[in-house]
Amino acid sequence: MIHTVPVSLAGRSYDVHIGKGLLDQAGRHIAPLLRRARTAVVADADVAALHGQRLLSSLSEAGIEARLLTIPPGEASKSFEGLADLCDRLLALELDRGDLIVALGGGVVGDLAGFAASIYKRGIDFIQIPTTLLAQVDSSVGGKTAIDTGRGKNLIGAFHQPRLVLADLDVLTTLPDREMVCGMAEIIKYGLLGDRAFCDWLGDAIPAVLAREPLALAEAVRHCVAMKAEIVAEDERETGRRALLNLGHTFGHALEAENAYGDALKHGEAVGAGCALAFRFAAATGLCPAADAEAAALLLARAGLPIRLDQVAGHPFSADRLVAHMAQDKKAEAGALTLVLVHALGDAFVARSVDAPTLRAFLQSEGATA
Ligand code: GLY
């Protein structure tokens, strides 16, 4: 069964299809969006080897001529150099403004190909076919595209909505368990930020989702995409409520930065620990009941995510350094610390002008050094 979640953005509205077998049906979903029957598929070498041929066959059956452009796997491709190289290869294919690009892969490919699409000949359409759980529930929906620079992740980018998202649950069968756990962090994040009933459901369903049981997996992805679609429709450019989707991310980015964004700590793991820290900080400052912080940590731990600093790669951390990273976050305004915090399980809010000494003392109480 295929679930369809619409993202309503007036002239830029699109559908997110979720279900099994979508890769094999991609050609017939994509064909109506093309002005001429040709496209470029961007994938990293690993994803291309696993799923590229099936997508190309499906496109070819629909009469679409497709060229596969592979990029090296890993975050390093999300750079100015990687962007220039991809744009050059798109130009060599003589892709026109009326054509479109297909991003087949996880967050790196979606962000890079999406950003290339936003600037190629001043903007060309693109389609997301996310192949990780994290990309299916979060990064493929909502139009955030970006590359990294030496000064930080995702600092150069654009809002550019895809024309269509195809989330094929079958591709998750080959996903490493660690990547499933990372996707689970973003799934739990949705419950923690805005849906207590979903937290209750997850309390039972986490093992089934991680085991890729079809009904549980489909429900988890559908629910998160529906929440994201609703938030993005209300606040596409993150002037308000969309910022809540960054729950756990400011703490998480600081932990990732201390790991030089290396593989020892994956983004999802950092977000998991970050959510637990955001809840405990809210509890420590009297904003949220301690029982809710414990319930949040229990959910995250059930998914196998780190919930304490001493479980995070790079421990021990310096509280000063973590706070310095958090002050540089994209959400920070004029140097003031801005965090997504919580009043309760399922009730997040944006806290502006968070007191740095209080945050530092909290991180030390969590085991960080001065
Ligand atoms: N990943 C957060 C957002 O798309 O807003």
Short mmCIF file of C-alpha atoms and ligand atoms in Angstrom, two decimals:
data_model
loop_
_atom_site.label_atom_id
_atom_site.label_comp_id
_atom_site.label_asym_id
_atom_site.label_seq_id
_atom_site.Cartn_x
_atom_site.Cartn_y
_atom_site.Cartn_z
CA MET A 1 0.00 0.00 0.00
CA ILE A 2 1.24 3.48 -0.91
CA HIS A 3 0.53 6.40 1.42
CA THR A 4 0.54 9.87 -0.10
CA VAL A 5 1.20 12.95 2.02
CA PRO A 6 0.69 16.28 0.25
CA VAL A 7 2.94 19.23 1.06
CA SER A 8 0.76 22.28 0.44
CA LEU A 9 2.77 25.28 -0.74
CA ALA A 10 0.51 26.94 -3.32
CA GLY A 11 2.25 26.77 -6.72
CA ARG A 12 5.09 24.69 -5.26
CA SER A 13 2.96 21.95 -3.70
CA TYR A 14 4.06 18.35 -4.12
CA ASP A 15 3.34 14.83 -2.97
CA VAL A 16 5.41 12.52 -0.81
CA HIS A 17 4.64 8.90 -1.71
CA ILE A 18 5.59 6.34 0.95
CA GLY A 19 5.50 2.58 0.47
CA LYS A 20 7.13 -0.54 -0.86
CA GLY A 21 8.19 -0.96 -4.49
CA LEU A 22 8.29 2.75 -5.36
CA LEU A 23 11.71 2.52 -6.98
CA ASP A 24 10.29 0.15 -9.59
CA GLN A 25 7.38 2.53 -10.19
CA ALA A 26 9.53 5.65 -10.29
CA GLY A 27 9.33 6.03 -14.09
CA ARG A 28 5.59 6.35 -14.17
CA HIS A 29 5.56 8.81 -11.25
CA ILE A 30 8.28 10.95 -12.81
CA ALA A 31 7.23 10.88 -16.49
CA PRO A 32 4.30 13.32 -16.06
CA LEU A 33 6.68 15.89 -14.52
CA LEU A 34 9.07 15.95 -17.50
CA ARG A 35 8.87 18.29 -20.47
CA ARG A 36 11.16 16.05 -22.49
CA ALA A 37 11.97 12.44 -21.73
CA ARG A 38 15.41 12.84 -20.22
CA THR A 39 16.87 13.31 -16.77
CA ALA A 40 20.03 13.06 -14.67
CA VAL A 41 20.13 10.84 -11.59
CA VAL A 42 22.63 11.87 -8.88
CA ALA A 43 23.71 9.16 -6.43
CA ASP A 44 26.79 8.27 -4.44
CA ALA A 45 28.79 5.30 -5.65
CA ASP A 46 27.44 2.97 -2.91
CA VAL A 47 23.77 3.80 -3.48
CA ALA A 48 24.29 3.70 -7.24
CA ALA A 49 25.63 0.14 -6.93
CA LEU A 50 22.70 -0.95 -4.73
CA HIS A 51 19.74 0.80 -6.35
CA GLY A 52 20.90 2.67 -9.47
CA GLN A 53 20.10 -0.01 -11.99
CA ARG A 54 16.56 -0.57 -10.71
CA LEU A 55 15.82 3.14 -10.96
CA LEU A 56 17.34 3.41 -14.44
CA SER A 57 15.31 0.39 -15.62
CA SER A 58 12.12 1.90 -14.26
CA LEU A 59 12.86 5.21 -16.00
CA SER A 60 13.74 3.46 -19.23
CA GLU A 61 10.49 1.44 -19.14
CA ALA A 62 8.67 4.78 -18.95
CA GLY A 63 10.60 5.96 -22.04
CA ILE A 64 12.89 8.29 -20.07
CA GLU A 65 16.56 8.57 -21.05
CA ALA A 66 18.51 8.87 -17.80
CA ARG A 67 22.19 9.49 -17.09
CA LEU A 68 23.59 8.38 -13.75
CA LEU A 69 26.04 10.85 -12.17
CA THR A 70 27.90 9.28 -9.25
CA ILE A 71 29.66 11.24 -6.53
CA PRO A 72 32.02 9.95 -3.81
CA PRO A 73 30.12 8.73 -0.70
CA GLY A 74 30.40 10.88 2.41
CA GLU A 75 29.90 14.40 3.72
CA ALA A 76 33.04 15.69 1.90
CA SER A 77 31.03 15.76 -1.35
CA LYS A 78 28.81 18.49 0.15
CA SER A 79 31.42 21.15 -0.59
CA PHE A 80 31.96 24.02 -3.04
CA GLU A 81 34.25 21.68 -5.01
CA GLY A 82 31.62 18.93 -5.09
CA LEU A 83 28.98 21.45 -6.15
CA ALA A 84 31.17 22.86 -8.95
CA ASP A 85 31.94 19.37 -10.19
CA LEU A 86 28.26 18.35 -10.21
CA CYS A 87 27.16 21.56 -11.97
CA ASP A 88 29.86 21.03 -14.59
CA ARG A 89 28.64 17.51 -15.26
CA LEU A 90 25.03 18.69 -15.53
CA LEU A 91 26.14 21.36 -18.03
CA ALA A 92 28.05 18.74 -20.01
CA LEU A 93 24.80 16.76 -20.27
CA GLU A 94 23.17 19.91 -21.67
CA LEU A 95 20.34 19.69 -19.21
CA ASP A 96 17.88 22.53 -19.75
CA ARG A 97 15.72 24.48 -17.37
CA GLY A 98 12.75 22.39 -18.42
CA ASP A 99 14.51 19.17 -17.38
CA LEU A 100 14.85 17.83 -13.87
CA ILE A 101 17.38 16.18 -11.60
CA VAL A 102 16.69 13.08 -9.52
CA ALA A 103 18.49 12.86 -6.15
CA LEU A 104 18.80 9.17 -5.20
CA GLY A 105 20.37 8.76 -1.76
CA GLY A 106 20.62 10.01 1.79
CA GLY A 107 20.96 13.52 3.15
CA VAL A 108 24.29 14.29 1.47
CA VAL A 109 23.03 13.59 -2.05
CA GLY A 110 19.66 15.24 -1.39
CA ASP A 111 21.29 18.40 -0.03
CA LEU A 112 23.95 18.62 -2.76
CA ALA A 113 21.78 17.73 -5.76
CA GLY A 114 18.95 19.89 -4.40
CA PHE A 115 21.27 22.88 -4.01
CA ALA A 116 22.73 22.30 -7.48
CA ALA A 117 19.13 22.22 -8.80
CA SER A 118 18.37 25.52 -7.05
CA ILE A 119 21.18 27.36 -8.88
CA TYR A 120 21.62 25.41 -12.13
CA LYS A 121 20.57 27.81 -14.91
CA ARG A 122 18.90 29.86 -12.14
CA GLY A 123 16.83 26.93 -10.97
CA ILE A 124 15.72 23.57 -12.29
CA ASP A 125 13.25 21.08 -10.82
CA PHE A 126 14.36 18.10 -8.79
CA ILE A 127 12.94 14.95 -7.25
CA GLN A 128 13.99 13.30 -4.02
CA ILE A 129 14.26 9.52 -3.76
CA PRO A 130 15.59 9.18 -0.19
CA THR A 131 17.37 5.92 0.60
CA THR A 132 17.99 6.32 4.34
CA LEU A 133 15.40 6.35 7.11
CA LEU A 134 16.68 9.74 8.25
CA ALA A 135 16.28 11.24 4.77
CA GLN A 136 12.82 9.68 4.36
CA VAL A 137 11.44 11.15 7.59
CA ASP A 138 13.23 14.48 7.52
CA SER A 139 15.76 15.84 5.05
CA SER A 140 14.04 14.89 1.76
CA VAL A 141 10.89 16.85 2.67
CA GLY A 142 10.71 20.62 3.07
CA GLY A 143 13.18 21.99 0.55
CA LYS A 144 16.24 22.70 2.69
CA THR A 145 19.32 22.24 0.49
CA ALA A 146 22.90 23.11 1.38
CA ILE A 147 26.61 22.48 1.27
CA ASP A 148 29.20 22.75 4.07
CA THR A 149 32.18 25.08 4.35
CA GLY A 150 35.25 25.01 6.59
CA ARG A 151 33.26 27.24 8.97
CA GLY A 152 30.41 24.82 9.51
CA LYS A 153 27.76 22.52 8.11
CA ASN A 154 24.91 23.63 5.85
CA LEU A 155 25.96 27.27 5.96
CA ILE A 156 25.55 27.86 2.21
CA GLY A 157 22.27 26.76 0.70
CA ALA A 158 18.80 27.56 -0.51
CA PHE A 159 15.18 26.69 0.07
CA HIS A 160 14.25 24.75 -3.07
CA GLN A 161 11.26 22.44 -2.84
CA PRO A 162 11.34 19.14 -4.73
CA ARG A 163 8.55 18.39 -7.24
CA LEU A 164 8.02 14.92 -5.78
CA VAL A 165 9.40 12.67 -3.04
CA LEU A 166 9.39 8.88 -3.43
CA ALA A 167 10.15 7.14 -0.11
CA ASP A 168 10.53 3.46 -0.98
CA LEU A 169 10.52 1.42 2.24
CA ASP A 170 12.12 -1.55 0.44
CA VAL A 171 15.44 0.27 0.10
CA LEU A 172 15.71 0.34 3.90
CA THR A 173 16.22 -3.44 3.96
CA THR A 174 19.85 -2.94 2.90
CA LEU A 175 20.42 -0.02 5.27
CA PRO A 176 22.97 -0.74 8.04
CA ASP A 177 21.42 -1.07 11.53
CA ARG A 178 23.37 1.96 12.74
CA GLU A 179 21.69 4.09 10.06
CA MET A 180 18.27 2.78 11.15
CA VAL A 181 19.06 3.90 14.71
CA CYS A 182 20.05 7.34 13.36
CA GLY A 183 16.74 7.63 11.52
CA MET A 184 14.99 6.60 14.72
CA ALA A 185 16.46 9.66 16.47
CA GLU A 186 14.65 11.98 14.05
CA ILE A 187 11.46 9.90 14.34
CA ILE A 188 11.49 10.16 18.14
CA LYS A 189 12.28 13.87 17.77
CA TYR A 190 8.90 14.41 16.07
CA GLY A 191 7.07 12.87 19.01
CA LEU A 192 9.14 14.76 21.56
CA LEU A 193 8.59 18.13 19.89
CA GLY A 194 4.92 17.97 19.18
CA ASP A 195 3.01 14.72 19.65
CA ARG A 196 2.77 12.98 23.00
CA ALA A 197 0.45 10.27 21.61
CA PHE A 198 3.10 9.42 19.00
CA CYS A 199 5.62 9.08 21.87
CA ASP A 200 3.24 6.58 23.50
CA TRP A 201 2.94 4.64 20.21
CA LEU A 202 6.73 4.66 19.78
CA GLY A 203 7.16 3.28 23.29
CA ASP A 204 5.83 -0.03 21.95
CA ALA A 205 6.76 0.26 18.27
CA ILE A 206 10.48 1.12 18.35
CA PRO A 207 11.73 -2.50 18.11
CA ALA A 208 9.33 -3.22 15.23
CA VAL A 209 10.39 -0.10 13.32
CA LEU A 210 14.07 -0.95 13.81
CA ALA A 211 13.36 -4.51 12.63
CA ARG A 212 11.77 -2.96 9.50
CA GLU A 213 8.40 -4.62 10.15
CA PRO A 214 6.38 -3.24 7.22
CA LEU A 215 3.33 -1.87 9.06
CA ALA A 216 5.28 -0.24 11.89
CA LEU A 217 7.87 1.20 9.50
CA ALA A 218 5.24 2.61 7.14
CA GLU A 219 3.31 4.17 10.02
CA ALA A 220 6.43 5.75 11.53
CA VAL A 221 7.55 7.28 8.21
CA ARG A 222 4.02 8.39 7.26
CA HIS A 223 3.41 10.02 10.63
CA CYS A 224 6.69 11.97 10.62
CA VAL A 225 6.28 13.10 7.01
CA ALA A 226 2.72 14.25 7.76
CA MET A 227 3.97 16.26 10.76
CA LYS A 228 6.78 17.77 8.72
CA ALA A 229 4.46 18.58 5.79
CA GLU A 230 2.10 20.39 8.13
CA ILE A 231 4.90 22.42 9.73
CA VAL A 232 6.58 23.26 6.40
CA ALA A 233 3.25 24.32 4.86
CA GLU A 234 2.79 26.76 7.74
CA ASP A 235 6.38 28.04 7.93
CA GLU A 236 8.39 27.19 4.81
CA ARG A 237 11.26 29.61 5.52
CA GLU A 238 11.65 28.87 9.23
CA THR A 239 10.55 32.22 10.57
CA GLY A 240 8.64 30.48 13.37
CA ARG A 241 7.39 26.98 14.07
CA ARG A 242 9.71 25.14 11.67
CA ALA A 243 12.57 25.87 14.08
CA LEU A 244 11.02 23.29 16.42
CA LEU A 245 12.26 20.61 14.01
CA ASN A 246 15.71 21.49 15.31
CA LEU A 247 15.00 20.01 18.75
CA GLY A 248 18.22 18.36 19.93
CA HIS A 249 20.17 19.79 16.99
CA THR A 250 22.00 22.66 18.72
CA PHE A 251 23.36 20.36 21.45
CA GLY A 252 23.89 17.73 18.75
CA HIS A 253 25.83 19.99 16.39
CA ALA A 254 28.16 20.98 19.23
CA LEU A 255 28.89 17.27 19.89
CA GLU A 256 29.39 16.67 16.16
CA ALA A 257 31.71 19.68 15.87
CA GLU A 258 33.83 18.30 18.74
CA ASN A 259 34.11 15.10 16.68
CA ALA A 260 35.09 17.15 13.61
CA TYR A 261 31.88 15.81 12.01
CA GLY A 262 33.61 12.44 11.65
CA ASP A 263 32.08 9.00 11.48
CA ALA A 264 32.67 8.29 15.19
CA LEU A 265 29.48 10.24 15.92
CA LYS A 266 26.75 10.20 13.32
CA HIS A 267 24.26 13.05 12.99
CA GLY A 268 21.34 10.93 14.23
CA GLU A 269 23.30 9.79 17.29
CA ALA A 270 24.18 13.41 18.07
CA VAL A 271 20.51 14.41 17.70
CA GLY A 272 19.49 11.58 20.05
CA ALA A 273 21.90 12.72 22.76
CA GLY A 274 20.95 16.33 22.00
CA CYS A 275 17.25 15.65 22.59
CA ALA A 276 17.99 13.97 25.93
CA LEU A 277 20.17 16.95 26.94
CA ALA A 278 17.56 19.51 25.83
CA PHE A 279 14.93 17.77 27.99
CA ARG A 280 17.22 17.52 31.01
CA PHE A 281 18.31 21.16 30.64
CA ALA A 282 14.65 22.18 30.49
CA ALA A 283 13.95 20.06 33.59
CA ALA A 284 17.01 21.47 35.42
CA THR A 285 15.83 25.03 34.78
CA GLY A 286 12.26 24.31 35.90
CA LEU A 287 10.70 24.49 32.44
CA CYS A 288 9.66 20.85 32.14
CA PRO A 289 8.73 18.05 34.58
CA ALA A 290 11.68 15.76 35.40
CA ALA A 291 9.43 12.77 34.67
CA ASP A 292 9.04 13.93 31.05
CA ALA A 293 12.81 14.26 30.67
CA GLU A 294 13.15 10.69 31.98
CA ALA A 295 10.45 9.45 29.59
CA ALA A 296 12.20 11.12 26.64
CA ALA A 297 15.54 9.55 27.58
CA LEU A 298 13.87 6.14 27.94
CA LEU A 299 12.49 6.30 24.40
CA LEU A 300 15.86 7.35 22.97
CA ALA A 301 17.70 4.64 24.91
CA ARG A 302 15.20 2.03 23.74
CA ALA A 303 16.24 2.88 20.17
CA GLY A 304 19.90 2.35 21.12
CA LEU A 305 20.76 6.04 21.04
CA PRO A 306 23.22 7.73 23.43
CA ILE A 307 21.46 9.76 26.13
CA ARG A 308 24.40 10.83 28.33
CA LEU A 309 27.62 12.63 27.45
CA ASP A 310 29.73 9.66 28.58
CA GLN A 311 28.00 7.54 25.90
CA VAL A 312 28.93 9.99 23.14
CA ALA A 313 32.11 9.62 21.05
CA GLY A 314 34.57 12.33 22.04
CA HIS A 315 33.78 12.20 25.79
CA PRO A 316 34.96 13.96 27.94
CA PHE A 317 33.78 17.27 26.47
CA SER A 318 34.65 20.77 27.61
CA ALA A 319 31.55 22.73 28.66
CA ASP A 320 33.18 25.95 27.44
CA ARG A 321 33.81 24.52 24.01
CA LEU A 322 30.31 23.07 23.72
CA VAL A 323 28.73 26.41 24.68
CA ALA A 324 30.99 28.21 22.18
CA HIS A 325 29.77 25.88 19.39
CA MET A 326 26.16 26.38 20.48
CA ALA A 327 26.56 30.17 20.34
CA GLN A 328 27.66 29.87 16.69
CA ASP A 329 24.65 27.85 15.64
CA LYS A 330 22.66 29.12 12.64
CA LYS A 331 19.71 29.78 14.94
CA ALA A 332 21.76 32.04 17.20
CA GLU A 333 20.85 35.69 16.70
CA ALA A 334 23.51 38.37 17.33
CA GLY A 335 25.47 35.94 19.49
CA ALA A 336 22.55 35.25 21.87
CA LEU A 337 22.07 31.56 22.63
CA THR A 338 18.89 30.21 21.10
CA LEU A 339 17.77 26.67 21.88
CA VAL A 340 14.73 24.55 21.19
CA LEU A 341 13.54 23.55 24.66
CA VAL A 342 10.45 21.84 26.02
CA HIS A 343 7.60 22.48 28.43
CA ALA A 344 6.63 18.80 28.35
CA LEU A 345 6.78 15.65 26.26
CA GLY A 346 5.32 16.77 22.92
CA ASP A 347 5.53 20.50 23.64
CA ALA A 348 8.68 22.20 22.34
CA PHE A 349 9.33 25.91 22.05
CA VAL A 350 12.13 28.22 20.93
CA ALA A 351 14.00 29.68 23.92
CA ARG A 352 15.86 32.87 23.07
CA SER A 353 18.63 34.48 25.13
CA VAL A 354 19.47 31.31 27.05
CA ASP A 355 21.88 32.16 29.85
CA ALA A 356 25.34 30.87 28.94
CA PRO A 357 26.65 30.40 32.53
CA THR A 358 23.52 28.36 33.40
CA LEU A 359 24.02 26.20 30.31
CA ARG A 360 27.72 25.76 31.13
CA ALA A 361 26.92 24.71 34.71
CA PHE A 362 24.31 22.27 33.42
CA LEU A 363 26.80 20.66 31.00
CA GLN A 364 29.30 20.30 33.86
CA SER A 365 26.60 18.62 35.96
CA GLU A 366 26.23 16.24 32.98
CA GLY A 367 29.92 15.30 33.15
CA ALA A 368 31.56 17.88 30.90
CA THR A 369 34.81 19.37 32.15
CA ALA A 370 35.17 23.14 32.56
N1 GLY B 1 15.51 19.29 9.29
C1 GLY B 1 14.81 20.41 9.78
C2 GLY B 1 14.02 21.12 8.74
O1 GLY B 1 13.89 20.66 7.62
O2 GLY B 1 13.51 22.17 9.00
#
